Amino acid sequence: MTAAARRLEPTTAASDRSLERMRRDVLEALGRRPMRELPTQYLYDARGSALFDRICELPEYYPTRTELAIMEGHVAAMARGVGERALVIEYGSGSSIKTRRLLEELRAPAGCVLVDISREHLLRSAARLADELPHVEVLPVVADFTAPFAVPSPRAAVRRRVVYFPGSTIGNFLPEQATRLLQQMAAQVGPGGGLLIGTDLRKDPAVLEAAYNDAQGVTAAFNKNLLRRIDRELGANFDLRAFEHRAIYDQELGRIEMLLISREAQSVRVAGRRFDLAAGEPIRTEYSHKYTVDGFHELCAAAGWRPEAVWTDEKAWFAVHLLRQA
Ligand code: AVJ
């Protein structure tokens, strides 16, 4: 292992409870039919997060830089839409640059709640943000944001709550799951509350497939790292060389599916259980849904959100939406 790779190793072990939960989730997903799956959220251990950061820099991976350019171009209008004395609640503390830009622009922000399941990652992001923006009270919450969690109160009076959910992470969820998550957000901010959310948009399938099958193989390493993590943390014997990374775009459903394809018939042992994989059998590790602006607004309407503004880039590859709880 190179020195750089060694530095990417996590230094803290997961707690017993989260390990037990991971074991349950992984075994349940691997047994799923018609297609075996692995839970997307476990892609992001320390090494996975570092690989994802590299994905964001890839020439083929347009979403991060496109959303950032949209933010740069329109952050003043976004800040006006969010309004004064807002409590910003960021779901998943992944995107410090965008969050910082938004907070810098806000008038008298009441505070910023950062919600993330990874304690170490969260505390690092929160400390950095608090350091960069001394006038903003930063409130970290260790939680799985797909289930309701308590929102802490800042010292300052809050005029409205606004959820910030950048990065098109909403695309990881199936439409019915996305609707439920959007409903949870609506309940959390209450009447008059806001949502500022980034979504990747439908486009030429060749562009989409290139973004998830990059020439340098960083996305392949990111995908296979999930097997490596399971080997290490749950006690499994996945052989990474026996799997091929592939991402395919389903034009009908408007989504990328990220797969790990078994190169041969093989049997793997995971946490004491055995799974037999056929030659060519895929394990799905991620969905990345692509929306049209109207299609996304329909989903939002079903969850109690009314669109107020949408900003996009000149190619219309990505959109940032501001919505109000109706
Ligand atoms: C972080 C979920 C937005 O779907 O584009 C990138 C994750 N997976 N390359 C995406 C991802 C493979 C990414 N999201």
GROMACS .gro file of C-alpha atoms and ligand atoms in nm:
model
  340
    1MET     CA    1   0.000   0.000   0.000
    2THR     CA    2   0.130   0.347  -0.080
    3ALA     CA    3   0.171   0.609   0.189
    4ALA     CA    4  -0.114   0.808   0.034
    5ALA     CA    5  -0.348   0.508   0.046
    6ARG     CA    6  -0.252   0.432   0.404
    7ARG     CA    7  -0.341   0.784   0.508
    8LEU     CA    8  -0.693   0.723   0.377
    9GLU     CA    9  -0.753   0.441   0.625
   10PRO     CA   10  -1.002   0.525   0.899
   11THR     CA   11  -0.849   0.569   1.241
   12THR     CA   12  -1.165   0.504   1.444
   13ALA     CA   13  -1.371   0.188   1.454
   14ALA     CA   14  -1.747   0.208   1.419
   15SER     CA   15  -1.940   0.166   1.740
   16ASP     CA   16  -2.098  -0.173   1.811
   17ARG     CA   17  -2.447  -0.044   1.751
   18SER     CA   18  -2.375   0.108   1.413
   19LEU     CA   19  -2.181  -0.205   1.317
   20GLU     CA   20  -2.478  -0.422   1.408
   21ARG     CA   21  -2.701  -0.199   1.202
   22MET     CA   22  -2.463  -0.214   0.907
   23ARG     CA   23  -2.456  -0.593   0.931
   24ARG     CA   24  -2.835  -0.609   0.921
   25ASP     CA   25  -2.860  -0.362   0.633
   26VAL     CA   26  -2.590  -0.534   0.426
   27LEU     CA   27  -2.728  -0.887   0.474
   28GLU     CA   28  -3.081  -0.773   0.395
   29ALA     CA   29  -2.974  -0.592   0.077
   30LEU     CA   30  -2.749  -0.874  -0.045
   31GLY     CA   31  -3.036  -1.120  -0.015
   32ARG     CA   32  -3.271  -0.896  -0.212
   33ARG     CA   33  -3.444  -1.026  -0.526
   34PRO     CA   34  -3.469  -0.988  -0.822
   35MET     CA   35  -3.144  -0.796  -0.784
   36ARG     CA   36  -2.894  -0.809  -0.502
   37GLU     CA   37  -2.802  -0.472  -0.361
   38LEU     CA   38  -2.567  -0.309  -0.113
   39PRO     CA   39  -2.676  -0.002   0.084
   40THR     CA   40  -2.556   0.319  -0.079
   41GLN     CA   41  -2.486   0.506   0.245
   42TYR     CA   42  -2.201   0.269   0.334
   43LEU     CA   43  -1.999   0.388   0.033
   44TYR     CA   44  -1.882   0.676   0.251
   45ASP     CA   45  -1.626   0.546   0.498
   46ALA     CA   46  -1.309   0.756   0.529
   47ARG     CA   47  -1.158   0.611   0.213
   48GLY     CA   48  -1.490   0.626   0.025
   49SER     CA   49  -1.533   0.992   0.119
   50ALA     CA   50  -1.180   1.069  -0.001
   51LEU     CA   51  -1.249   0.888  -0.329
   52PHE     CA   52  -1.576   1.077  -0.367
   53ASP     CA   53  -1.384   1.404  -0.324
   54ARG     CA   54  -1.161   1.290  -0.612
   55ILE     CA   55  -1.468   1.203  -0.823
   56CYS     CA   56  -1.584   1.563  -0.780
   57GLU     CA   57  -1.261   1.680  -0.947
   58LEU     CA   58  -1.283   1.443  -1.246
   59PRO     CA   59  -1.322   1.597  -1.593
   60GLU     CA   60  -1.622   1.369  -1.666
   61TYR     CA   61  -1.801   1.436  -1.336
   62TYR     CA   62  -1.982   1.762  -1.410
   63PRO     CA   63  -2.238   1.786  -1.121
   64THR     CA   64  -2.017   1.932  -0.848
   65ARG     CA   65  -1.856   2.205  -1.056
   66THR     CA   66  -2.184   2.284  -1.231
   67GLU     CA   67  -2.373   2.328  -0.903
   68LEU     CA   68  -2.089   2.536  -0.765
   69ALA     CA   69  -2.098   2.762  -1.072
   70ILE     CA   70  -2.476   2.802  -1.031
   71MET     CA   71  -2.420   2.895  -0.665
   72GLU     CA   72  -2.147   3.141  -0.758
   73GLY     CA   73  -2.368   3.305  -1.020
   74HIS     CA   74  -2.684   3.328  -0.812
   75VAL     CA   75  -2.593   3.313  -0.445
   76ALA     CA   76  -2.717   3.666  -0.379
   77ALA     CA   77  -3.062   3.583  -0.518
   78MET     CA   78  -3.064   3.257  -0.325
   79ALA     CA   79  -2.977   3.439  -0.005
   80ARG     CA   80  -3.259   3.687  -0.065
   81GLY     CA   81  -3.496   3.395  -0.118
   82VAL     CA   82  -3.384   3.232   0.206
   83GLY     CA   83  -3.434   3.560   0.391
   84GLU     CA   84  -3.319   3.708   0.720
   85ARG     CA   85  -3.252   3.527   1.046
   86ALA     CA   86  -3.288   3.186   0.888
   87LEU     CA   87  -3.179   2.869   1.059
   88VAL     CA   88  -3.016   2.668   0.781
   89ILE     CA   89  -3.034   2.291   0.824
   90GLU     CA   90  -2.788   2.115   0.598
   91TYR     CA   91  -2.866   1.751   0.526
   92GLY     CA   92  -2.533   1.569   0.496
   93SER     CA   93  -2.235   1.788   0.573
   94GLY     CA   94  -2.047   1.712   0.253
   95SER     CA   95  -2.025   2.036   0.065
   96SER     CA   96  -1.853   2.293   0.282
   97ILE     CA   97  -1.771   2.533  -0.003
   98LYS     CA   98  -2.132   2.572  -0.117
   99THR     CA   99  -2.262   2.598   0.238
  100ARG     CA  100  -2.005   2.859   0.326
  101ARG     CA  101  -2.089   3.065   0.018
  102LEU     CA  102  -2.457   3.058   0.105
  103LEU     CA  103  -2.402   3.149   0.472
  104GLU     CA  104  -2.161   3.430   0.380
  105GLU     CA  105  -2.433   3.584   0.172
  106LEU     CA  106  -2.721   3.549   0.421
  107ARG     CA  107  -2.852   3.841   0.620
  108ALA     CA  108  -2.821   3.777   0.995
  109PRO     CA  109  -2.833   3.394   0.979
  110ALA     CA  110  -2.967   3.249   1.305
  111GLY     CA  111  -2.736   2.950   1.274
  112CYS     CA  112  -2.645   2.647   1.073
  113VAL     CA  113  -2.735   2.292   1.174
  114LEU     CA  114  -2.512   2.030   1.008
  115VAL     CA  115  -2.657   1.679   1.005
  116ASP     CA  116  -2.442   1.379   0.924
  117ILE     CA  117  -2.425   1.016   1.022
  118SER     CA  118  -2.045   1.011   1.040
  119ARG     CA  119  -1.941   1.174   1.368
  120GLU     CA  120  -1.577   1.236   1.274
  121HIS     CA  121  -1.660   1.380   0.934
  122LEU     CA  122  -1.934   1.595   1.088
  123LEU     CA  123  -1.720   1.737   1.365
  124ARG     CA  124  -1.443   1.819   1.120
  125SER     CA  125  -1.684   2.000   0.884
  126ALA     CA  126  -1.851   2.183   1.173
  127ALA     CA  127  -1.518   2.300   1.317
  128ARG     CA  128  -1.403   2.422   0.977
  129LEU     CA  129  -1.726   2.609   0.911
  130ALA     CA  130  -1.729   2.769   1.258
  131ASP     CA  131  -1.370   2.876   1.200
  132GLU     CA  132  -1.444   3.032   0.861
  133LEU     CA  133  -1.765   3.202   0.972
  134PRO     CA  134  -1.721   3.317   1.331
  135HIS     CA  135  -2.049   3.511   1.322
  136VAL     CA  136  -2.255   3.198   1.248
  137GLU     CA  137  -2.351   2.956   1.525
  138VAL     CA  138  -2.278   2.606   1.393
  139LEU     CA  139  -2.477   2.322   1.546
  140PRO     CA  140  -2.365   1.970   1.453
  141VAL     CA  141  -2.613   1.682   1.484
  142VAL     CA  142  -2.503   1.320   1.449
  143ALA     CA  143  -2.805   1.157   1.288
  144ASP     CA  144  -2.928   0.955   0.996
  145PHE     CA  145  -3.127   1.222   0.817
  146THR     CA  146  -3.357   0.968   0.652
  147ALA     CA  147  -3.538   0.939   0.988
  148PRO     CA  148  -3.685   1.230   1.188
  149PHE     CA  149  -3.433   1.397   1.422
  150ALA     CA  150  -3.454   1.684   1.670
  151VAL     CA  151  -3.335   2.025   1.545
  152PRO     CA  152  -3.130   2.211   1.809
  153SER     CA  153  -3.212   2.575   1.888
  154PRO     CA  154  -2.948   2.839   1.829
  155ARG     CA  155  -2.904   3.131   2.070
  156ALA     CA  156  -3.041   3.379   1.815
  157ALA     CA  157  -3.413   3.410   1.736
  158VAL     CA  158  -3.513   3.206   1.430
  159ARG     CA  159  -3.742   3.363   1.173
  160ARG     CA  160  -3.769   3.056   0.954
  161ARG     CA  161  -3.607   2.720   0.907
  162VAL     CA  162  -3.458   2.637   0.568
  163VAL     CA  163  -3.328   2.294   0.471
  164TYR     CA  164  -3.023   2.302   0.243
  165PHE     CA  165  -2.972   1.978   0.051
  166PRO     CA  166  -2.710   2.029  -0.220
  167GLY     CA  167  -2.519   1.780  -0.435
  168SER     CA  168  -2.819   1.601  -0.589
  169THR     CA  169  -2.808   1.352  -0.304
  170ILE     CA  170  -3.189   1.339  -0.334
  171GLY     CA  171  -3.115   1.140  -0.653
  172ASN     CA  172  -2.996   0.844  -0.447
  173PHE     CA  173  -3.353   0.783  -0.333
  174LEU     CA  174  -3.630   0.609  -0.522
  175PRO     CA  175  -3.914   0.854  -0.601
  176GLU     CA  176  -4.134   0.721  -0.318
  177GLN     CA  177  -3.844   0.743  -0.071
  178ALA     CA  178  -3.759   1.091  -0.200
  179THR     CA  179  -4.120   1.199  -0.145
  180ARG     CA  180  -4.108   1.072   0.212
  181LEU     CA  181  -3.782   1.255   0.277
  182LEU     CA  182  -3.925   1.576   0.128
  183GLN     CA  183  -4.232   1.532   0.353
  184GLN     CA  184  -4.009   1.492   0.657
  185MET     CA  185  -3.827   1.813   0.564
  186ALA     CA  186  -4.159   1.997   0.524
  187ALA     CA  187  -4.271   1.882   0.868
  188GLN     CA  188  -3.937   1.985   1.014
  189VAL     CA  189  -3.937   2.343   0.884
  190GLY     CA  190  -4.310   2.403   0.937
  191PRO     CA  191  -4.539   2.641   0.746
  192GLY     CA  192  -4.344   2.910   0.563
  193GLY     CA  193  -4.021   2.716   0.594
  194GLY     CA  194  -3.787   2.675   0.298
  195LEU     CA  195  -3.592   2.419   0.101
  196LEU     CA  196  -3.290   2.493  -0.117
  197ILE     CA  197  -3.204   2.176  -0.305
  198GLY     CA  198  -2.979   2.071  -0.592
  199THR     CA  199  -3.084   1.816  -0.852
  200ASP     CA  200  -2.900   1.670  -1.145
  201LEU     CA  201  -3.101   1.700  -1.467
  202ARG     CA  202  -3.173   1.462  -1.754
  203LYS     CA  203  -2.934   1.489  -2.045
  204ASP     CA  204  -2.752   1.296  -2.318
  205PRO     CA  205  -2.702   0.941  -2.182
  206ALA     CA  206  -2.342   0.943  -2.312
  207VAL     CA  207  -2.261   1.239  -2.086
  208LEU     CA  208  -2.427   1.067  -1.790
  209GLU     CA  209  -2.259   0.732  -1.841
  210ALA     CA  210  -1.917   0.894  -1.884
  211ALA     CA  211  -1.965   1.077  -1.553
  212TYR     CA  212  -2.009   0.746  -1.369
  213ASN     CA  213  -1.756   0.539  -1.569
  214ASP     CA  214  -1.458   0.773  -1.562
  215ALA     CA  215  -1.145   0.695  -1.760
  216GLN     CA  216  -0.917   0.703  -1.455
  217GLY     CA  217  -1.126   0.445  -1.272
  218VAL     CA  218  -1.183   0.656  -0.963
  219THR     CA  219  -1.556   0.576  -0.961
  220ALA     CA  220  -1.471   0.206  -0.998
  221ALA     CA  221  -1.241   0.231  -0.695
  222PHE     CA  222  -1.512   0.418  -0.503
  223ASN     CA  223  -1.766   0.147  -0.584
  224LYS     CA  224  -1.534  -0.145  -0.503
  225ASN     CA  225  -1.425   0.021  -0.179
  226LEU     CA  226  -1.767  -0.076  -0.046
  227LEU     CA  227  -1.669  -0.443  -0.076
  228ARG     CA  228  -1.338  -0.370   0.092
  229ARG     CA  229  -1.514  -0.195   0.376
  230ILE     CA  230  -1.753  -0.487   0.424
  231ASP     CA  231  -1.461  -0.732   0.419
  232ARG     CA  232  -1.290  -0.536   0.692
  233GLU     CA  233  -1.578  -0.427   0.912
  234LEU     CA  234  -1.821  -0.716   0.885
  235GLY     CA  235  -1.581  -1.001   0.817
  236ALA     CA  236  -1.637  -1.095   0.453
  237ASN     CA  237  -1.425  -1.239   0.176
  238PHE     CA  238  -1.517  -1.030  -0.126
  239ASP     CA  239  -1.231  -1.044  -0.374
  240LEU     CA  240  -1.232  -0.703  -0.543
  241ARG     CA  241  -1.071  -0.844  -0.858
  242ALA     CA  242  -1.369  -1.076  -0.904
  243PHE     CA  243  -1.600  -0.776  -0.960
  244GLU     CA  244  -1.630  -0.524  -1.237
  245HIS     CA  245  -1.763  -0.172  -1.188
  246ARG     CA  246  -2.030  -0.057  -1.430
  247ALA     CA  247  -2.276   0.230  -1.433
  248ILE     CA  248  -2.568   0.221  -1.674
  249TYR     CA  249  -2.829   0.483  -1.752
  250ASP     CA  250  -3.191   0.372  -1.768
  251GLN     CA  251  -3.342   0.633  -1.995
  252GLU     CA  252  -3.698   0.521  -1.924
  253LEU     CA  253  -3.664   0.571  -1.549
  254GLY     CA  254  -3.412   0.857  -1.576
  255ARG     CA  255  -3.155   0.708  -1.348
  256ILE     CA  256  -2.799   0.583  -1.331
  257GLU     CA  257  -2.758   0.247  -1.163
  258MET     CA  258  -2.415   0.176  -1.025
  259LEU     CA  259  -2.335  -0.195  -1.026
  260LEU     CA  260  -2.067  -0.440  -0.921
  261ILE     CA  261  -2.077  -0.731  -1.161
  262SER     CA  262  -1.951  -1.072  -1.058
  263ARG     CA  263  -1.694  -1.173  -1.322
  264GLU     CA  264  -1.750  -1.543  -1.254
  265ALA     CA  265  -1.972  -1.779  -1.057
  266GLN     CA  266  -1.852  -1.741  -0.701
  267SER     CA  267  -1.964  -1.782  -0.347
  268VAL     CA  268  -1.892  -1.514  -0.089
  269ARG     CA  269  -1.913  -1.527   0.287
  270VAL     CA  270  -2.043  -1.216   0.463
  271ALA     CA  271  -2.078  -1.202   0.843
  272GLY     CA  272  -2.117  -1.578   0.864
  273ARG     CA  273  -2.361  -1.609   0.575
  274ARG     CA  274  -2.304  -1.744   0.229
  275PHE     CA  275  -2.419  -1.585  -0.097
  276ASP     CA  276  -2.384  -1.759  -0.434
  277LEU     CA  277  -2.336  -1.524  -0.727
  278ALA     CA  278  -2.378  -1.630  -1.087
  279ALA     CA  279  -2.131  -1.529  -1.358
  280GLY     CA  280  -2.235  -1.182  -1.474
  281GLU     CA  281  -2.470  -1.127  -1.180
  282PRO     CA  282  -2.490  -0.761  -1.073
  283ILE     CA  283  -2.505  -0.617  -0.722
  284ARG     CA  284  -2.661  -0.271  -0.732
  285THR     CA  285  -2.488  -0.021  -0.503
  286GLU     CA  286  -2.647   0.310  -0.598
  287TYR     CA  287  -2.922   0.487  -0.786
  288SER     CA  288  -2.866   0.837  -0.911
  289HIS     CA  289  -3.195   0.976  -1.035
  290LYS     CA  290  -3.197   1.252  -1.293
  291TYR     CA  291  -3.500   1.480  -1.304
  292THR     CA  292  -3.659   1.733  -1.529
  293VAL     CA  293  -3.739   2.058  -1.350
  294ASP     CA  294  -4.113   1.989  -1.388
  295GLY     CA  295  -4.080   1.627  -1.279
  296PHE     CA  296  -3.895   1.731  -0.966
  297HIS     CA  297  -4.153   1.999  -0.887
  298GLU     CA  298  -4.427   1.736  -0.914
  299LEU     CA  299  -4.247   1.525  -0.657
  300CYS     CA  300  -4.211   1.831  -0.435
  301ALA     CA  301  -4.578   1.924  -0.470
  302ALA     CA  302  -4.674   1.577  -0.346
  303ALA     CA  303  -4.466   1.649  -0.034
  304GLY     CA  304  -4.614   1.993   0.040
  305TRP     CA  305  -4.358   2.216  -0.131
  306ARG     CA  306  -4.430   2.501  -0.371
  307PRO     CA  307  -4.149   2.610  -0.607
  308GLU     CA  308  -4.040   2.974  -0.573
  309ALA     CA  309  -3.732   2.987  -0.792
  310VAL     CA  310  -3.503   2.766  -0.994
  311TRP     CA  311  -3.151   2.840  -1.113
  312THR     CA  312  -2.965   2.641  -1.374
  313ASP     CA  313  -2.649   2.652  -1.587
  314GLU     CA  314  -2.642   2.744  -1.955
  315LYS     CA  315  -2.648   2.377  -2.064
  316ALA     CA  316  -2.932   2.304  -1.819
  317TRP     CA  317  -2.735   2.012  -1.675
  318PHE     CA  318  -2.809   2.086  -1.309
  319ALA     CA  319  -3.068   2.283  -1.115
  320VAL     CA  320  -3.088   2.448  -0.774
  321HIS     CA  321  -3.447   2.494  -0.654
  322LEU     CA  322  -3.590   2.715  -0.381
  323LEU     CA  323  -3.924   2.595  -0.244
  324ARG     CA  324  -4.160   2.705   0.029
  325GLN     CA  325  -4.373   2.486   0.248
  326ALA     CA  326  -4.723   2.547   0.121
  327AVJ     C1  327  -2.331   1.221  -0.407
  327AVJ     C2  328  -2.520   1.092  -0.470
  327AVJ     C3  329  -2.478   1.300  -0.576
  327AVJ     O1  330  -2.512   1.032  -0.756
  327AVJ     O2  331  -2.371   1.160  -0.856
  327AVJ     C4  332  -2.085   0.992  -0.779
  327AVJ     C5  333  -2.260   0.993  -0.588
  327AVJ     N1  334  -2.172   0.804  -0.727
  327AVJ     N2  335  -2.032   0.898  -0.859
  327AVJ     C6  336  -2.410   1.100  -0.757
  327AVJ     C7  337  -2.174   0.933  -0.695
  327AVJ     C8  338  -2.084   0.783  -0.825
  327AVJ     C9  339  -2.330   1.118  -0.628
  327AVJ     N3  340  -2.414   1.180  -0.520
   0.00000   0.00000   0.00000
